[in-house]
XYZ file of N, CA, C and O in Angstrom:
776
model
N 33.145 141.073 111.811
C 34.589 141.208 111.817
C 35.253 139.996 112.438
O 36.260 139.515 111.947
N 34.697 139.509 113.519
C 35.269 138.338 114.178
C 35.155 137.090 113.313
O 36.033 136.244 113.321
N 34.045 136.992 112.570
C 33.861 135.840 111.704
C 34.898 135.842 110.591
O 35.429 134.792 110.213
N 35.212 136.980 110.053
C 36.208 137.068 109.002
C 37.594 136.683 109.529
O 38.351 135.970 108.875
N 37.908 137.136 110.733
C 39.197 136.785 111.330
C 39.271 135.289 111.600
O 40.315 134.655 111.370
N 38.175 134.710 112.087
C 38.160 133.280 112.358
C 38.331 132.471 111.071
O 39.081 131.482 111.026
N 37.632 132.888 110.006
C 37.779 132.189 108.729
C 39.215 132.295 108.224
O 39.776 131.326 107.707
N 39.758 133.475 108.364
C 41.127 133.679 107.907
C 42.114 132.804 108.707
O 43.005 132.191 108.167
N 41.912 132.741 110.017
C 42.777 131.920 110.880
C 42.614 130.437 110.545
O 43.586 129.695 110.445
N 41.358 129.972 110.348
C 41.126 128.579 109.965
C 41.756 128.268 108.604
O 42.347 127.206 108.398
N 41.621 129.158 107.677
C 42.223 128.978 106.355
C 43.737 128.900 106.446
O 44.384 128.066 105.795
N 44.338 129.780 107.269
C 45.783 129.772 107.462
C 46.236 128.468 108.128
O 47.238 127.868 107.744
N 45.485 128.010 109.111
C 45.803 126.754 109.788
C 45.725 125.573 108.828
O 46.576 124.678 108.840
N 44.686 125.552 107.979
C 44.545 124.479 106.997
C 45.703 124.503 106.009
O 46.244 123.450 105.622
N 46.128 125.687 105.590
C 47.248 125.825 104.673
C 48.536 125.308 105.308
O 49.328 124.611 104.665
N 48.748 125.611 106.579
C 49.933 125.125 107.290
C 49.914 123.599 107.377
O 50.932 122.933 107.163
N 48.746 123.016 107.659
C 48.623 121.557 107.736
C 48.936 120.924 106.384
O 49.647 119.912 106.286
N 48.442 121.526 105.300
C 48.695 120.995 103.954
C 50.181 121.060 103.626
O 50.766 120.114 103.083
N 50.833 122.195 103.944
C 52.256 122.353 103.674
C 53.070 121.330 104.471
O 53.991 120.688 103.943
N 52.739 121.144 105.746
C 53.449 120.159 106.569
C 53.243 118.737 106.040
O 54.181 117.933 105.993
N 52.025 118.416 105.633
C 51.756 117.090 105.086
C 52.570 116.857 103.809
O 53.157 115.788 103.609
N 52.615 117.852 102.949
C 53.401 117.726 101.713
C 54.879 117.544 102.037
O 55.575 116.744 101.394
N 55.378 118.273 103.037
C 56.777 118.158 103.428
C 57.101 116.739 103.896
O 58.105 116.145 103.487
N 56.245 116.159 104.742
C 56.499 114.813 105.247
C 56.363 113.752 104.156
O 57.083 112.754 104.143
N 55.460 113.967 103.221
C 55.326 113.025 102.106
C 56.579 113.046 101.241
O 57.114 112.003 100.846
N 57.080 114.235 100.945
C 58.303 114.357 100.143
C 59.479 113.717 100.866
O 60.288 113.012 100.274
N 59.552 113.937 102.179
C 60.639 113.345 102.968
C 60.557 111.820 102.949
O 61.575 111.131 102.809
N 59.353 111.272 103.054
C 59.178 109.821 103.027
C 59.552 109.246 101.666
O 60.193 108.195 101.566
N 59.181 109.932 100.586
C 59.518 109.457 99.237
C 61.026 109.475 99.035
O 61.602 108.529 98.485
N 61.695 110.523 99.486
C 63.155 110.593 99.363
C 63.827 109.484 100.159
O 64.805 108.888 99.709
N 63.332 109.213 101.356
C 63.892 108.127 102.170
C 63.705 106.784 101.499
O 64.579 105.924 101.532
N 62.542 106.579 100.868
C 62.290 105.324 100.158
C 63.215 105.191 98.956
O 63.739 104.105 98.687
N 63.450 106.285 98.235
C 64.351 106.239 97.092
C 65.780 105.943 97.539
O 66.506 105.206 96.882
N 66.194 106.511 98.672
C 67.543 106.238 99.179
C 67.688 104.774 99.563
O 68.718 104.162 99.326
N 66.648 104.191 100.177
C 66.735 102.782 100.560
C 66.769 101.893 99.329
O 67.469 100.887 99.301
N 66.031 102.257 98.279
C 66.092 101.494 97.031
C 67.470 101.598 96.406
O 68.004 100.631 95.890
N 68.057 102.797 96.455
C 69.392 102.990 95.898
C 70.417 102.168 96.667
O 71.291 101.533 96.078
N 70.301 102.162 97.999
C 71.265 101.399 98.793
C 71.101 99.903 98.576
O 72.080 99.166 98.536
N 69.843 99.421 98.411
C 69.658 97.990 98.165
C 70.173 97.598 96.791
O 70.740 96.532 96.619
N 70.003 98.491 95.800
C 70.536 98.158 94.472
C 72.052 98.207 94.471
O 72.708 97.411 93.809
N 72.646 99.131 95.249
C 74.109 99.146 95.325
C 74.624 97.915 96.073
O 75.691 97.396 95.759
N 73.848 97.421 97.046
C 74.242 96.192 97.738
C 74.212 95.012 96.775
O 75.083 94.136 96.814
N 73.213 94.983 95.881
C 73.156 93.917 94.889
C 74.335 94.016 93.931
O 74.916 93.020 93.530
N 74.704 95.239 93.563
C 75.850 95.432 92.674
C 77.124 94.960 93.359
O 77.962 94.293 92.753
N 77.280 95.297 94.649
C 78.460 94.850 95.396
C 78.490 93.332 95.488
O 79.548 92.710 95.375
N 77.303 92.722 95.684
C 77.248 91.266 95.775
C 77.655 90.649 94.443
O 78.397 89.669 94.394
N 77.179 91.249 93.345
C 77.534 90.742 92.025
C 79.025 90.885 91.774
O 79.670 89.981 91.245
N 79.594 92.043 92.176
C 81.027 92.237 91.956
C 81.846 91.291 92.817
O 82.890 90.806 92.386
N 81.373 90.985 94.032
C 82.116 90.033 94.861
C 82.048 88.630 94.267
O 83.003 87.868 94.353
N 80.910 88.294 93.622
C 80.823 87.003 92.949
C 81.805 86.943 91.789
O 82.452 85.936 91.555
N 81.909 88.063 91.041
C 82.830 88.093 89.915
C 84.268 87.954 90.401
O 85.072 87.253 89.799
N 84.600 88.625 91.530
C 85.951 88.513 92.072
C 86.238 87.084 92.492
O 87.324 86.551 92.261
N 85.241 86.436 93.124
C 85.421 85.061 93.556
C 85.599 84.143 92.363
O 86.445 83.254 92.378
N 84.789 84.375 91.299
C 84.930 83.523 90.125
C 86.254 83.773 89.427
O 86.861 82.848 88.898
N 86.744 85.032 89.434
C 88.045 85.320 88.842
C 89.155 84.627 89.603
O 90.092 84.090 89.011
N 89.055 84.636 90.940
C 90.098 83.971 91.725
C 90.050 82.465 91.538
O 91.088 81.804 91.485
N 88.840 81.902 91.400
C 88.757 80.461 91.166
C 89.286 80.110 89.782
O 89.924 79.080 89.599
N 89.043 80.990 88.801
C 89.568 80.754 87.456
C 91.086 80.810 87.457
O 91.748 79.967 86.835
N 91.659 81.792 88.167
C 93.119 81.893 88.193
C 93.743 80.713 88.919
O 94.803 80.228 88.527
N 93.073 80.210 89.963
C 93.631 79.046 90.652
C 93.524 77.805 89.786
O 94.396 76.948 89.815
N 92.439 77.709 88.978
C 92.342 76.582 88.056
C 93.450 76.652 87.014
O 94.036 75.641 86.650
N 93.710 77.883 86.523
C 94.765 78.036 85.532
C 96.124 77.670 86.115
O 96.940 77.036 85.451
N 96.369 78.077 87.363
C 97.662 77.741 87.961
C 97.799 76.245 88.197
O 98.873 75.679 88.032
N 96.687 75.572 88.542
C 96.768 74.119 88.712
C 96.963 73.424 87.376
O 97.676 72.428 87.291
N 96.328 73.984 86.309
C 96.549 73.410 84.990
C 97.994 73.614 84.552
O 98.607 72.744 83.943
N 98.553 74.792 84.869
C 99.933 75.074 84.519
C 100.881 74.129 85.250
O 101.834 73.600 84.670
N 100.616 73.899 86.530
C 101.498 73.015 87.286
C 101.404 71.579 86.798
O 102.401 70.872 86.736
N 100.174 71.128 86.411
C 100.060 69.760 85.899
C 100.730 69.627 84.547
O 101.370 68.620 84.264
N 100.602 70.673 83.701
C 101.258 70.584 82.398
C 102.774 70.656 82.540
O 103.516 70.006 81.805
N 103.263 71.428 83.508
C 104.709 71.496 83.689
C 105.254 70.194 84.258
O 106.380 69.798 83.938
N 104.447 69.501 85.075
C 104.917 68.202 85.568
C 104.942 67.168 84.449
O 105.809 66.307 84.414
N 103.966 67.268 83.501
C 103.991 66.374 82.352
C 105.222 66.658 81.491
O 105.862 65.739 80.986
N 105.531 67.940 81.319
C 106.701 68.310 80.531
C 107.971 67.813 81.199
O 108.889 67.323 80.529
N 108.021 67.909 82.526
C 109.232 67.481 83.216
C 109.438 65.974 83.107
O 110.560 65.503 82.955
N 108.345 65.193 83.130
C 108.493 63.752 82.987
C 108.873 63.375 81.558
O 109.634 62.437 81.339
N 108.348 64.136 80.590
C 108.678 63.841 79.192
C 110.104 64.276 78.861
O 110.802 63.642 78.080
N 110.546 65.370 79.466
C 111.861 65.892 79.117
C 112.990 65.214 79.886
O 114.158 65.432 79.573
N 112.668 64.400 80.864
C 113.728 63.676 81.564
C 114.387 62.659 80.639
O 115.540 62.287 80.839
N 113.646 62.223 79.611
C 114.211 61.272 78.657
C 115.199 61.949 77.720
O 116.179 61.349 77.289
N 114.934 63.206 77.386
C 115.836 63.900 76.461
C 116.668 64.919 77.232
O 116.152 65.695 78.013
N 117.956 64.915 76.994
C 118.849 65.804 77.737
C 118.864 67.214 77.171
O 119.290 68.143 77.837
N 118.380 67.431 75.949
C 118.421 68.762 75.347
C 117.392 69.700 75.980
O 117.636 70.901 76.086
N 116.249 69.200 76.400
C 115.221 70.061 76.997
C 115.263 70.020 78.517
O 114.317 70.410 79.173
N 116.344 69.541 79.088
C 116.474 69.396 80.532
C 116.467 70.747 81.241
O 115.869 70.895 82.303
N 117.122 71.758 80.664
C 117.166 73.064 81.322
C 115.797 73.726 81.339
O 115.416 74.396 82.302
N 115.029 73.557 80.263
C 113.669 74.101 80.214
C 112.798 73.466 81.280
O 112.029 74.138 81.972
N 112.930 72.162 81.446
C 112.145 71.448 82.446
C 112.504 71.904 83.850
O 111.634 72.057 84.704
N 113.787 72.135 84.103
C 114.210 72.590 85.418
C 113.598 73.947 85.753
O 113.173 74.182 86.880
N 113.542 74.862 84.776
C 112.947 76.169 85.057
C 111.456 76.046 85.289
O 110.892 76.727 86.144
N 110.789 75.154 84.534
C 109.357 74.968 84.736
C 109.082 74.314 86.083
O 108.129 74.671 86.776
N 109.899 73.349 86.466
C 109.663 72.703 87.754
C 109.951 73.648 88.907
O 109.306 73.577 89.947
N 110.915 74.578 88.714
C 111.151 75.556 89.787
C 109.982 76.520 89.902
O 109.612 76.929 90.999
N 109.351 76.897 88.760
C 108.165 77.752 88.851
C 107.006 77.000 89.481
O 106.213 77.566 90.219
N 106.906 75.687 89.208
C 105.871 74.881 89.831
C 106.080 74.811 91.333
O 105.134 74.927 92.117
N 107.338 74.652 91.760
C 107.593 74.582 93.199
C 107.324 75.915 93.870
O 106.874 75.958 95.013
N 107.577 77.031 93.150
C 107.271 78.335 93.766
C 105.774 78.543 93.899
O 105.300 79.117 94.867
N 104.984 78.046 92.905
C 103.528 78.141 93.010
C 103.039 77.310 94.178
O 102.204 77.741 94.969
N 103.581 76.077 94.320
C 103.127 75.231 95.425
C 103.580 75.780 96.768
O 102.859 75.671 97.759
N 104.768 76.413 96.818
C 105.204 76.976 98.093
C 104.379 78.187 98.468
O 104.079 78.397 99.641
N 103.956 78.996 97.476
C 103.108 80.150 97.806
C 101.732 79.704 98.259
O 101.158 80.283 99.171
N 101.194 78.634 97.642
C 99.890 78.145 98.095
C 100.000 77.522 99.480
O 99.081 77.637 100.286
N 101.138 76.882 99.792
C 101.279 76.313 101.133
C 101.444 77.407 102.179
O 100.957 77.279 103.300
N 102.103 78.518 101.796
C 102.221 79.614 102.766
C 100.872 80.273 103.007
O 100.577 80.702 104.121
N 100.012 80.343 101.964
C 98.666 80.875 102.160
C 97.868 79.957 103.075
O 97.116 80.417 103.935
N 98.032 78.651 102.918
C 97.313 77.708 103.774
C 97.777 77.822 105.223
O 96.979 77.729 106.151
N 99.094 78.059 105.423
C 99.602 78.220 106.781
C 99.056 79.491 107.414
O 98.726 79.510 108.596
N 98.948 80.570 106.638
C 98.409 81.823 107.179
C 96.951 81.650 107.572
O 96.502 82.150 108.608
N 96.199 80.924 106.761
C 94.796 80.691 107.063
C 94.650 79.862 108.328
O 93.825 80.149 109.186
N 95.495 78.821 108.476
C 95.362 77.963 109.646
C 95.812 78.659 110.921
O 95.285 78.382 111.996
N 96.747 79.601 110.812
C 97.178 80.304 112.016
C 96.132 81.296 112.496
O 96.005 81.539 113.687
N 95.345 81.872 111.574
C 94.316 82.826 111.997
C 93.072 82.135 112.497
O 92.309 82.701 113.268
N 92.820 80.928 112.068
C 91.609 80.214 112.478
C 91.981 78.868 113.074
O 91.860 77.840 112.428
N 92.448 78.866 114.313
C 92.889 77.630 114.947
C 91.713 76.707 115.240
O 91.864 75.493 115.248
N 90.527 77.275 115.488
C 89.383 76.448 115.800
C 88.948 75.611 114.613
O 88.480 74.495 114.776
N 89.084 76.157 113.418
C 88.591 75.448 112.243
C 89.665 74.663 111.525
O 89.408 74.118 110.468
N 90.871 74.594 112.071
C 91.943 73.885 111.366
C 91.670 72.392 111.285
O 92.009 71.757 110.292
N 91.061 71.814 112.320
C 90.772 70.387 112.264
C 89.706 70.083 111.227
O 89.798 69.095 110.499
N 88.683 70.942 111.129
C 87.648 70.719 110.115
C 88.203 70.960 108.721
O 87.783 70.326 107.765
N 89.159 71.880 108.582
C 89.776 72.125 107.269
C 90.575 70.908 106.836
O 90.562 70.538 105.666
N 91.265 70.272 107.774
C 92.039 69.087 107.430
C 91.114 67.956 107.004
O 91.398 67.239 106.048
N 89.981 67.816 107.689
C 89.035 66.784 107.321
C 88.440 67.056 105.947
O 88.286 66.157 105.138
N 88.095 68.319 105.682
C 87.476 68.665 104.412
C 88.454 68.519 103.265
O 88.082 68.089 102.176
N 89.723 68.916 103.472
C 90.680 68.842 102.378
C 91.069 67.409 102.069
O 91.471 67.104 100.957
N 90.960 66.517 103.063
C 91.315 65.135 102.811
C 90.235 64.424 102.007
O 90.513 63.473 101.304
N 88.986 64.879 102.116
C 87.917 64.256 101.359
C 87.874 64.832 99.951
O 88.377 65.912 99.697
N 87.272 64.099 99.043
C 87.178 64.575 97.673
C 86.127 65.665 97.583
O 85.094 65.599 98.240
N 86.393 66.685 96.756
C 85.479 67.801 96.589
C 84.402 67.427 95.576
O 84.675 66.729 94.602
N 83.164 67.912 95.773
C 82.121 67.647 94.782
C 82.360 68.453 93.518
O 83.172 69.388 93.505
N 81.645 68.119 92.485
C 81.764 68.857 91.231
C 81.178 70.253 91.408
O 80.247 70.462 92.188
N 81.749 71.217 90.696
C 81.245 72.585 90.764
C 79.812 72.600 90.260
O 79.490 72.002 89.240
N 78.932 73.273 91.006
C 77.520 73.338 90.647
C 76.673 72.282 91.326
O 75.464 72.234 91.130
N 77.290 71.431 92.160
C 76.549 70.401 92.866
C 75.628 71.042 93.901
O 76.050 71.877 94.683
N 74.356 70.648 93.893
C 73.374 71.173 94.839
C 73.043 70.072 95.834
O 72.785 68.933 95.454
N 73.051 70.420 97.123
C 72.739 69.452 98.170
C 72.009 70.156 99.306
O 72.152 71.359 99.492
N 71.221 69.389 100.058
C 70.523 69.989 101.190
C 71.461 70.205 102.368
O 71.261 71.124 103.147
N 72.503 69.384 102.490
C 73.470 69.551 103.579
C 74.765 68.853 103.206
O 74.809 67.632 103.095
N 75.867 69.606 103.001
C 77.145 68.975 102.653
C 77.727 68.188 103.820
O 77.287 68.318 104.964
N 78.745 67.399 103.540
C 79.436 66.615 104.557
C 80.540 67.454 105.193
O 81.108 68.323 104.548
N 80.854 67.206 106.441
C 81.964 67.864 107.106
C 81.554 68.487 108.427
O 80.392 68.850 108.646
N 82.533 68.614 109.307
C 82.277 69.181 110.636
C 81.986 70.669 110.566
O 81.339 71.225 111.454
N 82.448 71.339 109.526
C 82.246 72.784 109.410
C 80.782 73.157 109.239
O 80.374 74.266 109.571
N 79.935 72.228 108.728
C 78.538 72.537 108.432
C 77.778 72.879 109.707
O 77.039 73.870 109.762
N 77.967 72.093 110.752
C 77.264 72.332 112.011
C 77.645 73.681 112.603
O 76.781 74.455 113.034
N 78.937 73.985 112.606
C 79.403 75.269 113.140
C 78.854 76.432 112.323
O 78.380 77.432 112.874
N 78.886 76.306 110.998
C 78.374 77.365 110.132
C 76.890 77.601 110.362
O 76.441 78.742 110.511
N 76.095 76.521 110.406
C 74.648 76.679 110.591
C 74.335 77.302 111.940
O 73.422 78.136 112.053
N 75.098 76.935 112.962
C 74.910 77.527 114.287
C 75.201 79.032 114.252
O 74.424 79.839 114.760
N 76.335 79.413 113.647
C 76.704 80.837 113.561
C 75.728 81.628 112.700
O 75.403 82.779 113.004
N 75.231 81.018 111.628
C 74.268 81.691 110.745
C 72.966 81.960 111.482
O 72.414 83.055 111.395
N 72.503 80.979 112.250
C 71.251 81.180 112.980
C 71.422 82.202 114.096
O 70.567 83.056 114.308
N 72.547 82.118 114.814
C 72.778 83.083 115.893
C 72.901 84.509 115.368
O 72.455 85.452 116.008
N 73.521 84.682 114.205
C 73.725 86.024 113.667
C 72.527 86.589 112.935
O 72.219 87.773 113.049
N 71.821 85.751 112.149
C 70.774 86.266 111.260
C 69.407 85.611 111.444
O 68.455 85.978 110.760
N 69.310 84.617 112.315
C 68.052 83.916 112.583
C 67.453 83.300 111.322
O 66.256 83.377 111.064
N 68.316 82.680 110.486
C 67.868 81.981 109.288
C 68.486 80.588 109.266
O 69.528 80.358 109.867
N 67.813 79.669 108.565
C 68.301 78.300 108.442
C 68.516 77.965 106.970
O 67.736 78.393 106.116
N 69.563 77.198 106.644
C 69.854 76.877 105.246
C 68.764 76.028 104.606
O 68.232 75.103 105.215
N 68.418 76.377 103.378
C 67.468 75.602 102.582
C 68.234 74.587 101.739
O 67.919 73.407 101.740
N 69.261 75.065 101.015
C 70.137 74.175 100.269
C 71.457 74.875 99.991
O 71.575 76.088 100.107
N 72.472 74.064 99.646
C 73.818 74.541 99.366
C 74.150 74.244 97.902
O 73.693 73.251 97.349
N 74.987 75.093 97.306
C 75.480 74.851 95.947
C 76.989 75.061 95.964
O 77.471 76.104 96.385
N 77.736 74.027 95.512
C 79.195 74.105 95.539
C 79.680 75.032 94.433
O 79.306 74.888 93.276
N 80.519 76.006 94.812
C 81.005 77.022 93.883
C 82.418 76.723 93.412
O 82.852 77.201 92.386
N 83.156 75.934 94.171
C 84.539 75.600 93.832
C 85.495 76.176 94.858
O 85.177 77.125 95.571
N 86.679 75.596 94.984
C 87.730 76.043 95.914
C 87.248 76.101 97.364
O 87.655 76.964 98.126
N 86.360 75.199 97.752
C 85.874 75.150 99.125
C 84.787 76.162 99.428
O 84.406 76.327 100.586
N 84.256 76.865 98.425
C 83.204 77.866 98.640
C 81.835 77.273 98.331
O 81.653 76.612 97.305
N 80.884 77.528 99.219
C 79.506 77.056 99.068
C 78.577 78.254 99.080
O 78.678 79.113 99.951
N 77.654 78.319 98.121
C 76.591 79.317 98.121
C 75.415 78.724 98.891
O 75.092 77.555 98.724
N 74.778 79.556 99.735
C 73.733 79.045 100.620
C 72.452 79.852 100.434
O 72.466 81.083 100.533
N 71.343 79.155 100.162
C 70.018 79.754 100.139
C 69.340 79.384 101.447
O 69.579 78.314 102.000
N 68.463 80.263 101.958
C 67.844 80.036 103.261
C 66.325 79.931 103.127
O 65.739 80.374 102.136
N 65.703 79.347 104.152
C 64.253 79.143 104.158
C 63.480 80.436 104.381
O 62.421 80.637 103.811
N 63.983 81.322 105.210
C 63.222 82.473 105.666
C 63.170 83.625 104.667
O 62.244 84.438 104.708
N 64.153 83.736 103.767
C 64.228 84.870 102.842
C 64.371 84.347 101.421
O 65.255 83.540 101.137
N 63.507 84.832 100.509
C 63.576 84.429 99.105
C 64.505 85.381 98.367
O 64.183 86.549 98.176
N 65.661 84.888 97.945
C 66.631 85.719 97.226
C 66.684 85.356 95.748
O 67.613 85.777 95.048
N 65.716 84.578 95.286
C 65.618 84.149 93.880
C 66.895 83.445 93.439
O 67.265 82.443 94.004
N 67.598 84.001 92.431
C 68.786 83.342 91.874
C 70.050 83.613 92.673
O 71.089 83.008 92.409
N 70.004 84.543 93.618
C 71.202 84.922 94.371
C 71.234 84.198 95.712
O 70.230 84.111 96.398
N 72.394 83.695 96.111
C 72.479 83.048 97.429
C 72.388 84.079 98.543
O 72.702 85.254 98.341
N 71.962 83.629 99.711
C 71.887 84.525 100.860
C 73.280 84.815 101.397
O 73.612 85.952 101.690
N 74.117 83.783 101.517
C 75.515 83.942 101.928
C 76.389 82.968 101.148
O 75.896 82.020 100.560
N 77.686 83.225 101.166
C 78.683 82.293 100.638
C 79.610 81.939 101.795
O 80.075 82.824 102.502
N 79.865 80.652 101.996
C 80.668 80.192 103.126
C 81.900 79.456 102.610
O 81.842 78.743 101.619
N 83.026 79.664 103.289
C 84.274 78.965 102.984
C 84.369 77.775 103.931
O 84.441 77.949 105.147
N 84.382 76.569 103.378
C 84.383 75.384 104.232
C 85.690 75.207 104.981
O 85.740 74.535 106.000
N 86.780 75.808 104.520
C 88.066 75.652 105.186
C 88.197 76.547 106.409
O 88.807 76.183 107.402
N 87.642 77.769 106.321
C 87.764 78.712 107.430
C 86.488 78.874 108.222
O 86.521 79.316 109.366
N 85.336 78.548 107.633
C 84.047 78.762 108.288
C 83.554 80.184 108.144
O 82.459 80.506 108.602
N 84.318 81.063 107.510
C 83.883 82.448 107.310
C 82.824 82.521 106.237
O 82.884 81.805 105.245
N 81.818 83.391 106.437
C 80.777 83.558 105.441
C 80.428 85.031 105.321
O 80.627 85.821 106.230
N 79.924 85.391 104.140
C 79.481 86.768 103.891
C 78.320 86.736 102.919
O 78.148 85.798 102.164
N 77.484 87.784 103.005
C 76.299 87.825 102.138
C 76.278 89.055 101.305
O 77.132 89.871 101.291
């Protein structure tokens, strides 16, 4: 009788161990699936932020093209008095575009007083062509950015790729991100995000 009870108790104990093991395995698999889902959503967010950045760079290119074409029209129409009113309206829209961009620049410089001197240096120099790859760009902002990147994430830049409008995509030595940059940095403000 005692042997039967012992076998039954051992069998029950083994069953409990199996059930607990299955429970923890299922919990671990669910946690792994959640982490995969969150990493894929992070990649989607990164892709959407790249699209937003490219859309904003495209719109700024269009506005600069519009302002250059309106200045050409204004110089051509100064010779003819019949199209003078059209030129005046175009030049007023050009001045409103330039005044809005100058107000954005003033807002940026007021929020980041430390980087205003580096922004002035960077804006005075000529910008590289979009898609230019370099191991280290020129400017005082690079040292500050690399220092902040290492202090925050313990990574060092491998190379930079110019994206346009003062934005640089940065790949790092410590993490392989394949075709995606690790962070994108704004040379005018020094702000970066990944």
